[in-house]
Coordinates of C-alpha atoms in Angstrom, one line a residue:
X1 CA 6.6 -0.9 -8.9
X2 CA 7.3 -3.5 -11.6
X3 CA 7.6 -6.8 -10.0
X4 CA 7.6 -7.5 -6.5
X5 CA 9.1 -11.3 -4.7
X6 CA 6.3 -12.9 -2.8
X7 CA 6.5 -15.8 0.0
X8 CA 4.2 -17.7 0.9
X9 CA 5.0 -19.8 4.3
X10 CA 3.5 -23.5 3.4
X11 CA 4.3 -24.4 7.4
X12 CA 3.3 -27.1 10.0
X13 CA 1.7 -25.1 12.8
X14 CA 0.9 -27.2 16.0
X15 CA -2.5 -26.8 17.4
X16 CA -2.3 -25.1 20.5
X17 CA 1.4 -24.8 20.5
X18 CA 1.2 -21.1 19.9
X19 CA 4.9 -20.5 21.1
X20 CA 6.2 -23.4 18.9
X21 CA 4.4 -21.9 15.7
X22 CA 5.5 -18.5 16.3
X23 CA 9.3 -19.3 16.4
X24 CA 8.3 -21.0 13.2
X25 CA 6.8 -17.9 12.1
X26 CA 9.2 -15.6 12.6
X27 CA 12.1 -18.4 11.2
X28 CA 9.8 -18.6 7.8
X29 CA 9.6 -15.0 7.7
X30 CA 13.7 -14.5 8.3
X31 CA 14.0 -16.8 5.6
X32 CA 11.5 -15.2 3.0
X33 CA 13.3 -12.1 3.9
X34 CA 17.1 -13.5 3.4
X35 CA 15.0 -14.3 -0.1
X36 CA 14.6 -10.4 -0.7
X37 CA 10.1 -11.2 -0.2
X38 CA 8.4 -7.9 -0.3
X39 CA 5.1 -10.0 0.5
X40 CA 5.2 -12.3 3.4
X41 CA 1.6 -14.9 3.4
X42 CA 1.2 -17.0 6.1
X43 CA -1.8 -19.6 6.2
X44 CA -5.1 -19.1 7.8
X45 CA -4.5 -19.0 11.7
X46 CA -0.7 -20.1 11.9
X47 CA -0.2 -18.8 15.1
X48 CA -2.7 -21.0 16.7
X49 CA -3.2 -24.2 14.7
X50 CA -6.5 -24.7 13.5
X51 CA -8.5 -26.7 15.7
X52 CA -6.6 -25.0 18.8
X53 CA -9.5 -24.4 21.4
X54 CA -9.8 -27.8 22.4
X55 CA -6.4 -28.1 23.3
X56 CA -5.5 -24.0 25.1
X57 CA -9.2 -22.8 25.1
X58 CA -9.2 -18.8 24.1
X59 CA -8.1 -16.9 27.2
X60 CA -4.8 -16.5 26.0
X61 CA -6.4 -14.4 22.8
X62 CA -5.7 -10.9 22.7
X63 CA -6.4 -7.9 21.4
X64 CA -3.6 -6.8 18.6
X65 CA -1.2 -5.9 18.1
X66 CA 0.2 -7.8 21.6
X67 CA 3.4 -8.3 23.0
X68 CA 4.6 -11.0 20.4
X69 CA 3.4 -9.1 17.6
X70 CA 4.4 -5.5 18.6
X71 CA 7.9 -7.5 18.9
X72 CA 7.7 -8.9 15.3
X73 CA 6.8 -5.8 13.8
X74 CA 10.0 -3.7 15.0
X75 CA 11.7 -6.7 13.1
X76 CA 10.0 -6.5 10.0
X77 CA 10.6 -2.7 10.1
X78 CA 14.5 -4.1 10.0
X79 CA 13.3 -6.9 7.2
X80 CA 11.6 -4.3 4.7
X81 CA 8.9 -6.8 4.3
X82 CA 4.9 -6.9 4.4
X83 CA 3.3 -9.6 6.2
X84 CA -0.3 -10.9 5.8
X85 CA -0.4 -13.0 9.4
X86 CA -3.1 -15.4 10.2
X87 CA -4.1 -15.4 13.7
X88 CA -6.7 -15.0 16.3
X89 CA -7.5 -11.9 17.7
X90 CA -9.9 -9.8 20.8
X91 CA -12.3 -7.3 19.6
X92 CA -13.1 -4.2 20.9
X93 CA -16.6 -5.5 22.9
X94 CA -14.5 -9.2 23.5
X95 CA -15.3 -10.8 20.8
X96 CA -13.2 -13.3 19.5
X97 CA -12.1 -13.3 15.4
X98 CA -10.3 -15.3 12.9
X99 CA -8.0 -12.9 11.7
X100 CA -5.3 -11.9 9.1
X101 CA -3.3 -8.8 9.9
X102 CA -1.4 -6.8 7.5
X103 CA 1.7 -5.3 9.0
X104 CA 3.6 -3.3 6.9
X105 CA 7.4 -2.9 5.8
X106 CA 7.5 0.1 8.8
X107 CA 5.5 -2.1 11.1
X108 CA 2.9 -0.6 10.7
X109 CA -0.6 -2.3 11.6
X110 CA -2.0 -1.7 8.0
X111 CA -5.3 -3.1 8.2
X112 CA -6.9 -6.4 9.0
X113 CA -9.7 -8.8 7.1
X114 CA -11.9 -11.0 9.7
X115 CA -13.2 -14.2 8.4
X116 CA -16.9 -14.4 7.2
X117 CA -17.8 -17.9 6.7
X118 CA -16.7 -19.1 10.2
X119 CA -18.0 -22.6 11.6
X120 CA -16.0 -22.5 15.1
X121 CA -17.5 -22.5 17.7
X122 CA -15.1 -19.7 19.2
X123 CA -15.2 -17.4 16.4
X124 CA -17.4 -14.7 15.7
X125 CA -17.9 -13.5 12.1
X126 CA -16.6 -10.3 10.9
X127 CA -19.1 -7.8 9.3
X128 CA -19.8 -8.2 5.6
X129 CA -20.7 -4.7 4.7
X130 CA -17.9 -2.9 5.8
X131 CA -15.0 -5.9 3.5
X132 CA -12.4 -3.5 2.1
X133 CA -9.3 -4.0 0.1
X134 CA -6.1 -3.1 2.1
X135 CA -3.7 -0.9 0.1
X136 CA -0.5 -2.3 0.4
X137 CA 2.8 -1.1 -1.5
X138 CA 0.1 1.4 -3.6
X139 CA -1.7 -1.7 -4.5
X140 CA -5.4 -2.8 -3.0
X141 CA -5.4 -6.2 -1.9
X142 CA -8.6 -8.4 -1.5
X143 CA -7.7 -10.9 1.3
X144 CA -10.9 -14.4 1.8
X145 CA -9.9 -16.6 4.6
X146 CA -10.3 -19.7 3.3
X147 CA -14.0 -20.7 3.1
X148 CA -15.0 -16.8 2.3
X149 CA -13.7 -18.2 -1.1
X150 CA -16.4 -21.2 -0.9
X151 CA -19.6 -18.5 -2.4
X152 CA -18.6 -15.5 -5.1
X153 CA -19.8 -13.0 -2.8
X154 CA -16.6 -11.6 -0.7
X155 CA -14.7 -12.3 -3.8
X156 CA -16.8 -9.9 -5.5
X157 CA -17.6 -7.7 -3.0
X158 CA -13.5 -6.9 -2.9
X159 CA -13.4 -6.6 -6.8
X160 CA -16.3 -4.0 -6.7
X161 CA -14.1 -2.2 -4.5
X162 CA -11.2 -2.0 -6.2
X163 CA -9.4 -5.3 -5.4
X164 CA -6.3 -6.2 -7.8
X165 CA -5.1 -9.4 -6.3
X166 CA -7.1 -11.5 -4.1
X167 CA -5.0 -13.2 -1.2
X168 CA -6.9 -16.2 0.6
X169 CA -4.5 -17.6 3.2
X170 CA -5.9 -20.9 4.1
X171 CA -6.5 -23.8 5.9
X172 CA -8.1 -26.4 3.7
X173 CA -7.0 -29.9 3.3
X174 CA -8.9 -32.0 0.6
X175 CA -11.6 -34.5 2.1
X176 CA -15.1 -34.5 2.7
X177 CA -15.5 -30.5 3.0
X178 CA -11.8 -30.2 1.0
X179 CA -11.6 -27.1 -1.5
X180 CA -13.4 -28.4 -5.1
X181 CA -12.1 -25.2 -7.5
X182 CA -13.4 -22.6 -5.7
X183 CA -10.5 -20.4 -5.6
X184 CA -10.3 -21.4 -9.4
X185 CA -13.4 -20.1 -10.1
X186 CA -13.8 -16.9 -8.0
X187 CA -10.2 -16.2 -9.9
X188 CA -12.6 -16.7 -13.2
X189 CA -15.6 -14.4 -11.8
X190 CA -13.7 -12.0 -10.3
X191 CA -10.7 -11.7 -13.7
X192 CA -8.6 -11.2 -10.0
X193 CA -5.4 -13.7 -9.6
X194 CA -6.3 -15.5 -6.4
X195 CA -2.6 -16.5 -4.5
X196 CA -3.5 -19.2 -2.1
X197 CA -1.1 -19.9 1.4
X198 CA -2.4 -23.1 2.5
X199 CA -0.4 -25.4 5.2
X200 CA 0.3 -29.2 5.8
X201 CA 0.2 -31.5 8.8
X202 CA -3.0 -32.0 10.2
X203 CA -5.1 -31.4 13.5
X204 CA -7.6 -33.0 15.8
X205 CA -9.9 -34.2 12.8
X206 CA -8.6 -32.7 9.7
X207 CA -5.4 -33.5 7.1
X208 CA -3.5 -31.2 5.6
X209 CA -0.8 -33.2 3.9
X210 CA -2.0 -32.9 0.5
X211 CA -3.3 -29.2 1.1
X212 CA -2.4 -27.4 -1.6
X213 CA -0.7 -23.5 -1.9
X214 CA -1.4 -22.3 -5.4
X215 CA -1.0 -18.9 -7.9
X216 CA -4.0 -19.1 -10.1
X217 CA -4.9 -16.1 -12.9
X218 CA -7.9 -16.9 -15.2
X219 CA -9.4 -19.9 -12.9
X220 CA -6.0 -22.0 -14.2
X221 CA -3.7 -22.5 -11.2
X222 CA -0.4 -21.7 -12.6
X223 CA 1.9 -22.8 -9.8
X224 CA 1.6 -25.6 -7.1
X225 CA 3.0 -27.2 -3.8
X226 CA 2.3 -29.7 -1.2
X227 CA 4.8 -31.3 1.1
X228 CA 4.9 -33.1 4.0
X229 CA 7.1 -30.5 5.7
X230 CA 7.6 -26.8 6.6
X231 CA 8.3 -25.0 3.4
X232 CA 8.7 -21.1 2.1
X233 CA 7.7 -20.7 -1.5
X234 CA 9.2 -17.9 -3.3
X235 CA 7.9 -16.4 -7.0
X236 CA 8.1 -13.3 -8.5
X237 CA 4.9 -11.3 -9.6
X238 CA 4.6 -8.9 -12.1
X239 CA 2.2 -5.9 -10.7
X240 CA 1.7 -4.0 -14.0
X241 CA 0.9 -6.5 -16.0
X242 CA -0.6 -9.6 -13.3
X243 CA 1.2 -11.9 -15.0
X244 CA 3.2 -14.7 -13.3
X245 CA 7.0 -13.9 -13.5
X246 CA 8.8 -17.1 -12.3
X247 CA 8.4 -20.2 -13.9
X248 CA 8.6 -22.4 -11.0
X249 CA 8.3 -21.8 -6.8
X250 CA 12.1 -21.3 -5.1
X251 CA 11.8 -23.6 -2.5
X252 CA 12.9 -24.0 1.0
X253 CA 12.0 -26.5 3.3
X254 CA 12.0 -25.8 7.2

């Protein structure tokens, strides 16, 4: 593989409006995949909103893949596209996680990365020791939800295991605790490209409208986007050589 289309789904997720932000989900994704996107990133828990427990609480959490996402997967199987889909998910013993879930271009549940560096109160944190690169499309794949970028310890951790790319789908708006170049500078620790999916909007107590989505190779960002809207961002990557192919995001607003 030479080059390979990525999306990334810059979207307005409703907190607690979990069938809302899946039909905008799955319309993002058919629209990435009209686009010909091999990789599909959403942000860090789309499916929920951020600040969701308030508002649902976490009985309707699951174990996955569930009903919705067994359901998107024989579509994706039809799309020929790989997803990295932020959402909560059930553990084995009931515990609850902050999730992103690969899900291959055969639908395939590929592998999935739990969020470290958790501060909700309804989120456990996934084990440290056994972080592992996903190999997707014969390429391993680091994946830091959000604030696992904030120390250079899971971005490391995935380059000492092989890591390529490093994918941190996000949800973090600038403000008090905002992002301050730390995917910038686990890109320049790790010598990893760091492709950040963030969102917009906002939720109980935090803003996303100036969030910012970014490609960044050698701590310089390279490509960015905010809007005050829905938006799929689509750029193509060169995989031999980890060098940025398109000179600007294709954009298409939602």
């Amino acid at each position: 593989m030479g080059k390979i289309k990525i999306a990334l789904l810059h979207l307005l997720p409703i907190a607690g409006d979990v069938e809302y932000n899946q039909k905008l989900i799955e319309q993002a994704i058919q629209i990435a995949s009209n686009n010909n996107a091999e990789w599909i990133i959403t942000p860090e828990l789309c499916v929920s909103g951020l600040q969701f427990n308030h508002k649902i609480g976490t009985e309707w959490i699951n174990r996955q893949p569930d009903a919705w996402m067994s359901n998107l997967s024989r579509k994706l199987k039809n799309l020929k596209s790989t997803v990295f889909l932020g959402c909560p998910e059930k553990g084995s013993n009931g515990e609850l996680y902050n999730s992103v879930l690969v899900i291959d271009k055969n639908g395939h549940l590929l592998g999935k990365q739990r969020k470290i560096s958790v501060i909700d109160d309804w989120s456990a944190s996934g084990d440290v020791y056994v972080i592992e690169p996903i190999k997707t499309d014969n390429i391993e794949v680091g994946i830091m939800i959000c604030a696992d970028a904030y120390t250079k310890d899971i971005a490391n951790n995935l380059f000492e295991k092989g890591a390529k790319i490093l994918i941190a789908p996000s949800s973090w708006g600038p403000g008090l605790h905002g992002p301050e170049g730390e995917w910038e500078q686990r890109s320049l620790e790790t010598g990893l490209p760091v492709i950040v999916c963030n969102r917009t909007g906002e939720d109980e107590t935090v803003r996303f409208w100036d969030a910012e989505s970014m490609i960044i190779k050698n701590g310089v960002p390279l490509l960015t986007h905010k809007s005050k809207q829905s938006a799929v961002l689509t750029f193509e990557w060169d995989i031999q050589s980890m060098e940025l192919i398109s000179p600007h995001f294709d954009i298409d607003y939602i």
